[in-house]
PDB file of C-alpha atoms and ligand atoms in Angstrom:
ATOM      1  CA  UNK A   1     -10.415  12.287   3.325  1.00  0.00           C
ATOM      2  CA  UNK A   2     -11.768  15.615   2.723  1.00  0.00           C
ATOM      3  CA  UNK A   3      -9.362  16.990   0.069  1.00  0.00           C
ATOM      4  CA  UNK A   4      -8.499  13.751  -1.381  1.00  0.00           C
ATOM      5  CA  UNK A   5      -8.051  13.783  -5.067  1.00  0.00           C
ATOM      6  CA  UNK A   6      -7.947   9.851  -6.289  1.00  0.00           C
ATOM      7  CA  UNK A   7      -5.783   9.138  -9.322  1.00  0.00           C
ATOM      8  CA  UNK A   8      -7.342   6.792 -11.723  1.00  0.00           C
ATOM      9  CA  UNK A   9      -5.835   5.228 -15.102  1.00  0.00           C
ATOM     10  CA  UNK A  10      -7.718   4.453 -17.917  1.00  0.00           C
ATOM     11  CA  UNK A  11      -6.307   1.938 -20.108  1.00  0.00           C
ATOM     12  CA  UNK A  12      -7.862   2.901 -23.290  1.00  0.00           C
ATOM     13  CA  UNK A  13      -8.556   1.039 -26.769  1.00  0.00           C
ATOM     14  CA  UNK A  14      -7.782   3.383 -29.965  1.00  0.00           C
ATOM     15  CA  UNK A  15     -11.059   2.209 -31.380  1.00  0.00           C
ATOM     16  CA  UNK A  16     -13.375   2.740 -28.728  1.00  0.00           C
ATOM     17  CA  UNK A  17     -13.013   4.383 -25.477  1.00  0.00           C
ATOM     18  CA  UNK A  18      -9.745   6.716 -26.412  1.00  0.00           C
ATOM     19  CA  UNK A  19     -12.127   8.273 -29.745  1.00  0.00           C
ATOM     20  CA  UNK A  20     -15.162   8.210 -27.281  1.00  0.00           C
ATOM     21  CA  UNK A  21     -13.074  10.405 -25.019  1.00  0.00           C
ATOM     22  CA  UNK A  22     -12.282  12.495 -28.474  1.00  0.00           C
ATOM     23  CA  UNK A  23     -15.909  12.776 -28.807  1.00  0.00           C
ATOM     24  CA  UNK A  24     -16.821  13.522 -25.211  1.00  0.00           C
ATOM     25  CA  UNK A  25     -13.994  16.589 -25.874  1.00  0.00           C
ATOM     26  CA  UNK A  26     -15.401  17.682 -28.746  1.00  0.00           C
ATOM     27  CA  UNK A  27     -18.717  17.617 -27.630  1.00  0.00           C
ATOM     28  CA  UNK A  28     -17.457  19.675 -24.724  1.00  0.00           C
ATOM     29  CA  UNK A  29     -18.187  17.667 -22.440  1.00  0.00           C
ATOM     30  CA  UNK A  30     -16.370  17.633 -18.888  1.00  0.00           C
ATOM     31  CA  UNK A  31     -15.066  14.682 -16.929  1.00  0.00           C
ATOM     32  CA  UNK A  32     -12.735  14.844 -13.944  1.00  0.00           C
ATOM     33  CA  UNK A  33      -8.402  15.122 -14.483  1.00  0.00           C
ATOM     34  CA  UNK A  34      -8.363  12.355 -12.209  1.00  0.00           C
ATOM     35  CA  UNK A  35      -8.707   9.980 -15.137  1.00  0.00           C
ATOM     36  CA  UNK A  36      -5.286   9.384 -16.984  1.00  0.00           C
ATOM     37  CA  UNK A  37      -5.483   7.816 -19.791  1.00  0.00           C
ATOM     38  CA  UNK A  38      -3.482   5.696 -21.631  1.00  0.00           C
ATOM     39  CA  UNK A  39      -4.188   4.830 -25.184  1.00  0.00           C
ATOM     40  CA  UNK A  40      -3.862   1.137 -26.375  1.00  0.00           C
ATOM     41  CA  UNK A  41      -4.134  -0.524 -29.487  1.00  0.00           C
ATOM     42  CA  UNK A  42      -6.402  -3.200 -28.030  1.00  0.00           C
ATOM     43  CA  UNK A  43      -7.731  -4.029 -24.899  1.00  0.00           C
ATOM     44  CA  UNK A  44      -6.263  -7.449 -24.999  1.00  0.00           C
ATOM     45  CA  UNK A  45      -2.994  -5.790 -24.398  1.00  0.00           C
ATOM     46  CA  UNK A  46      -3.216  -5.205 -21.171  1.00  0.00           C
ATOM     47  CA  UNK A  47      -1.505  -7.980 -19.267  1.00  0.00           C
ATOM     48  CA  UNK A  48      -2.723  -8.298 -15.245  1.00  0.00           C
ATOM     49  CA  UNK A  49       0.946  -6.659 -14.883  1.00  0.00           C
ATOM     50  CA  UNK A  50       0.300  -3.290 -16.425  1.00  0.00           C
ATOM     51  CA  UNK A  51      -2.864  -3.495 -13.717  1.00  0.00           C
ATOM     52  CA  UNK A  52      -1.321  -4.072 -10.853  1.00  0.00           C
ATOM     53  CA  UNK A  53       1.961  -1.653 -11.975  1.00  0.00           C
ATOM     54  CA  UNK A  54      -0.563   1.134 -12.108  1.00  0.00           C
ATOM     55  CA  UNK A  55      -1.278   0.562  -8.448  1.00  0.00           C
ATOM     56  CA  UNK A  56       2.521   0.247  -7.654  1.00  0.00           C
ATOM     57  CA  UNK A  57       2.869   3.699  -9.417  1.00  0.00           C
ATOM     58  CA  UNK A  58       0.182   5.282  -7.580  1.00  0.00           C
ATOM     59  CA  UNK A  59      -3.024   4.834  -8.453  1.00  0.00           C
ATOM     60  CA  UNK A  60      -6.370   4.755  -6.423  1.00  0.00           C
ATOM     61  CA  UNK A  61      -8.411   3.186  -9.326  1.00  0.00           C
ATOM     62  CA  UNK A  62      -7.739   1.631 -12.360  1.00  0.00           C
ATOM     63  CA  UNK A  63     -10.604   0.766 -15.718  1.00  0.00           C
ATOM     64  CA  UNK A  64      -9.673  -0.856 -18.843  1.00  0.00           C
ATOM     65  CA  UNK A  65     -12.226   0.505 -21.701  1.00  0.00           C
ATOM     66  CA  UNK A  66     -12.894  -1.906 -24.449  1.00  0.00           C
ATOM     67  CA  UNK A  67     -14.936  -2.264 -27.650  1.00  0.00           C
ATOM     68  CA  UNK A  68     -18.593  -3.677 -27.085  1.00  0.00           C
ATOM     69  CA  UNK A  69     -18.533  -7.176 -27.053  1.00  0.00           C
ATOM     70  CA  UNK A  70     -18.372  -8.671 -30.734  1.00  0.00           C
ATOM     71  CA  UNK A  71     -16.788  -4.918 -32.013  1.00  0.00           C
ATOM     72  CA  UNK A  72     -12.924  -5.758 -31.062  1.00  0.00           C
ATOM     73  CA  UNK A  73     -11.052  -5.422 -33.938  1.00  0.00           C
ATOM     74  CA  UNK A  74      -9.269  -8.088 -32.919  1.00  0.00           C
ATOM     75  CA  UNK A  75     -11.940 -10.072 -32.532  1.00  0.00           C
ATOM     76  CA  UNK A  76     -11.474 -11.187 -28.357  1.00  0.00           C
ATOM     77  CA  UNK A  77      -8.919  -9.036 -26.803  1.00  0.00           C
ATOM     78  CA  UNK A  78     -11.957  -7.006 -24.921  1.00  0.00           C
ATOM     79  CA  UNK A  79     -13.318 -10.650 -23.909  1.00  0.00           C
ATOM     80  CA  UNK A  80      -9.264 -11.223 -22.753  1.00  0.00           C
ATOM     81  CA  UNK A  81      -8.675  -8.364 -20.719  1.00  0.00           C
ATOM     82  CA  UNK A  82     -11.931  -8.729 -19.086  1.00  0.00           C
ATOM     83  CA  UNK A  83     -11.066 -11.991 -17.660  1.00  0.00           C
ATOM     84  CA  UNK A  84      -8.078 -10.320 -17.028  1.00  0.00           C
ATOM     85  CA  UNK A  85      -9.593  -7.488 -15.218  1.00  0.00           C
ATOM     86  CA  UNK A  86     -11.567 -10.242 -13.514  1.00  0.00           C
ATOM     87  CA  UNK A  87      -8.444 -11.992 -12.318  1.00  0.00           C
ATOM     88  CA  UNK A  88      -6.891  -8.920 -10.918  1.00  0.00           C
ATOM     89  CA  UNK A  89      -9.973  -8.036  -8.880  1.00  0.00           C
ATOM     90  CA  UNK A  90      -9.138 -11.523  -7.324  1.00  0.00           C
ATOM     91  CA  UNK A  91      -5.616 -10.910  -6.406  1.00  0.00           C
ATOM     92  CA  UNK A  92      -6.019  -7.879  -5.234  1.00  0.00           C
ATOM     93  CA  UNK A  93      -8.605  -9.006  -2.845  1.00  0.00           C
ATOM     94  CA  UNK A  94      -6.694 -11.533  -1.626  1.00  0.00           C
ATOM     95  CA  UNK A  95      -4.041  -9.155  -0.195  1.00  0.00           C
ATOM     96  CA  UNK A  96      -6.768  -7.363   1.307  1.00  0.00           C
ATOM     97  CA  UNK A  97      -7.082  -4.552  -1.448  1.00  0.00           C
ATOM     98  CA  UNK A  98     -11.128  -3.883  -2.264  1.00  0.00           C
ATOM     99  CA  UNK A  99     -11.646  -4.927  -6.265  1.00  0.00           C
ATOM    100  CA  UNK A 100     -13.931  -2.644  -6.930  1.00  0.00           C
ATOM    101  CA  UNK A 101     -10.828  -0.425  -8.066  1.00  0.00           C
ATOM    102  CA  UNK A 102     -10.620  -2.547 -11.092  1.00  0.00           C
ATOM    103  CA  UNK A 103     -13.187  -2.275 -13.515  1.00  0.00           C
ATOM    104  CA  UNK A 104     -14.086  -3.401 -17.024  1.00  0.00           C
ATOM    105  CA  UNK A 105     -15.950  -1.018 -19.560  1.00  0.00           C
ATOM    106  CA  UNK A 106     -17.302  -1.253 -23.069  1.00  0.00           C
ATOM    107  CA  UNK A 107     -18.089   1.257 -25.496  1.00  0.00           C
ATOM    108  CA  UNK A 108     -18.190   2.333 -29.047  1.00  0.00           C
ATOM    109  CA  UNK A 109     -16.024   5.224 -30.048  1.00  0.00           C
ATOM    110  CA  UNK A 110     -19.397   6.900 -30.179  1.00  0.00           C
ATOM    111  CA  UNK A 111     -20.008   7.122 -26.602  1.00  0.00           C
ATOM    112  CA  UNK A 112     -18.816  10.615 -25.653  1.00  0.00           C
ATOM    113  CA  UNK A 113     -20.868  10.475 -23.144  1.00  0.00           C
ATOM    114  CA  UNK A 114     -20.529   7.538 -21.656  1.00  0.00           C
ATOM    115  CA  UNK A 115     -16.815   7.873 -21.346  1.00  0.00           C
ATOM    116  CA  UNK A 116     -17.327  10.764 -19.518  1.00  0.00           C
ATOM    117  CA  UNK A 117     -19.964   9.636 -17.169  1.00  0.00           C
ATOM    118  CA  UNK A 118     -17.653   6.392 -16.733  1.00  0.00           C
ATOM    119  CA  UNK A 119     -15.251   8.413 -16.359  1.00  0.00           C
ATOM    120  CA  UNK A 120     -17.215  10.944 -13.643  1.00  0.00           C
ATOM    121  CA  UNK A 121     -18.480   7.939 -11.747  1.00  0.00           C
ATOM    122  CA  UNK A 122     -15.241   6.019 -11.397  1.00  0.00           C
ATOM    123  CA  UNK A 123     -13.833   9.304  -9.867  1.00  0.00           C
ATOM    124  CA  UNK A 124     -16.220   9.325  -7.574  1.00  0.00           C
ATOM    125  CA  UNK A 125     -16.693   5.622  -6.356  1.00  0.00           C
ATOM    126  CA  UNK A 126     -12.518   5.996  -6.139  1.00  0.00           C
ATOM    127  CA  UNK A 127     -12.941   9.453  -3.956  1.00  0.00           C
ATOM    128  CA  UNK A 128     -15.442   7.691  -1.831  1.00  0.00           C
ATOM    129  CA  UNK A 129     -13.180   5.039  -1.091  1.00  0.00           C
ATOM    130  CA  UNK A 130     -10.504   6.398  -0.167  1.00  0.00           C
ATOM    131  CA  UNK A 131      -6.383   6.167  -1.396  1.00  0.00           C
ATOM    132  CA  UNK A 132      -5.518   2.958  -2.812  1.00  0.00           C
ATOM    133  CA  UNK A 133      -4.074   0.804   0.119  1.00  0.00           C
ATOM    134  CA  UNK A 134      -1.131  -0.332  -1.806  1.00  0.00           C
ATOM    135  CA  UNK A 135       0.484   3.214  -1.360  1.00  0.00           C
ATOM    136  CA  UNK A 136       1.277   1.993   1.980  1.00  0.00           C
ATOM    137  CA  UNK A 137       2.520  -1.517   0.988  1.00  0.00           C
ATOM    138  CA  UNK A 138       6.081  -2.190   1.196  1.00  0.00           C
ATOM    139  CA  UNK A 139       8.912  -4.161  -0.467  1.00  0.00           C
ATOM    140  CA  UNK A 140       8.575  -7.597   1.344  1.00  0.00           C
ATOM    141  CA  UNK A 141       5.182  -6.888   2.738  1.00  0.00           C
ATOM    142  CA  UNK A 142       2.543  -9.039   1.549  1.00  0.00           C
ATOM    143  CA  UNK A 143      -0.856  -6.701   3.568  1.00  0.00           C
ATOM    144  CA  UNK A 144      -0.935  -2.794   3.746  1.00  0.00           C
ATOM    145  CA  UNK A 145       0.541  -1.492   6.754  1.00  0.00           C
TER     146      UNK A 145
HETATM  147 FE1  FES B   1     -10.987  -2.363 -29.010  1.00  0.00          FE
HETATM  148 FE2  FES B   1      -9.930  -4.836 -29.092  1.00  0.00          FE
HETATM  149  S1  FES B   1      -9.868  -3.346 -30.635  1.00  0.00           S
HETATM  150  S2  FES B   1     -10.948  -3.846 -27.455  1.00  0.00           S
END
């Protein structure tokens, strides 16, 4: 696994974690390319299915970044998509995939640094771990190969 290079998604709340990683740019601060983010209006929009797609696509990792709890500006989706996150940990180990890929964050927009040592140390737990075993999952198959 020497030159492996994990791809993670970030799905990001506009009033949190996507200005945090504003801030963390404008502070200057550096966090790895791995991390591709994808800006939502609220963390209760991401459905268990936009989790597990990211997998199918190609990821090795996967965090959804929320408000701190009480700060959602729509008052529970972090609280939502944190039982999601929690439920896709579950399937995912059930076919055998490790659910420590899946993680739930908080933050206020900010914590520019925070999203970028999130963002360094998700990288790097990811790297450790190797590629995401769904990469070698077929249609029809129901374990990796
Ligand atoms: Fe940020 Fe809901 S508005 S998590």
């Amino acid at each position: 696994m020497g030159n492996f290079e994990p791809v993670i998604v970030a799905f990001c709340c506009h009033y949190c974690a996507y200005t945090a990683a504003d801030m963390a740019g404008s502070m200057r601060l550096s966090y790895p390319s791995n991390v591709k983010i994808v800006r939502v209006p609220c963390t209760g929009k991401v459905d268990i299915k936009h989790i597990l797609q990211a997998f199918h696509k190609g990821a090795d990792g996967v965090y959804v970044a929320g408000c701190l709890e009480g700060d959602c500006h729509f008052k529970n989706g972090n609280t939502k998509a944190a039982r999601r996150v929690a439920r896709a940990k579950k399937l995912l180990s059930e076919i055998g995939i490790e659910e420590e890929r899946v993680e739930m964050i908080t933050m206020s927009a900010g914590m520019g640094e925070r999203f970028a040592q999130t963002a360094t140390d998700i990288t790097e737990k990811i790297r450790n771990m190797g590629p995401s075993p769904v990469k070698n999952i077929r249609v029809g198959q129901t374990q990796p190969a």
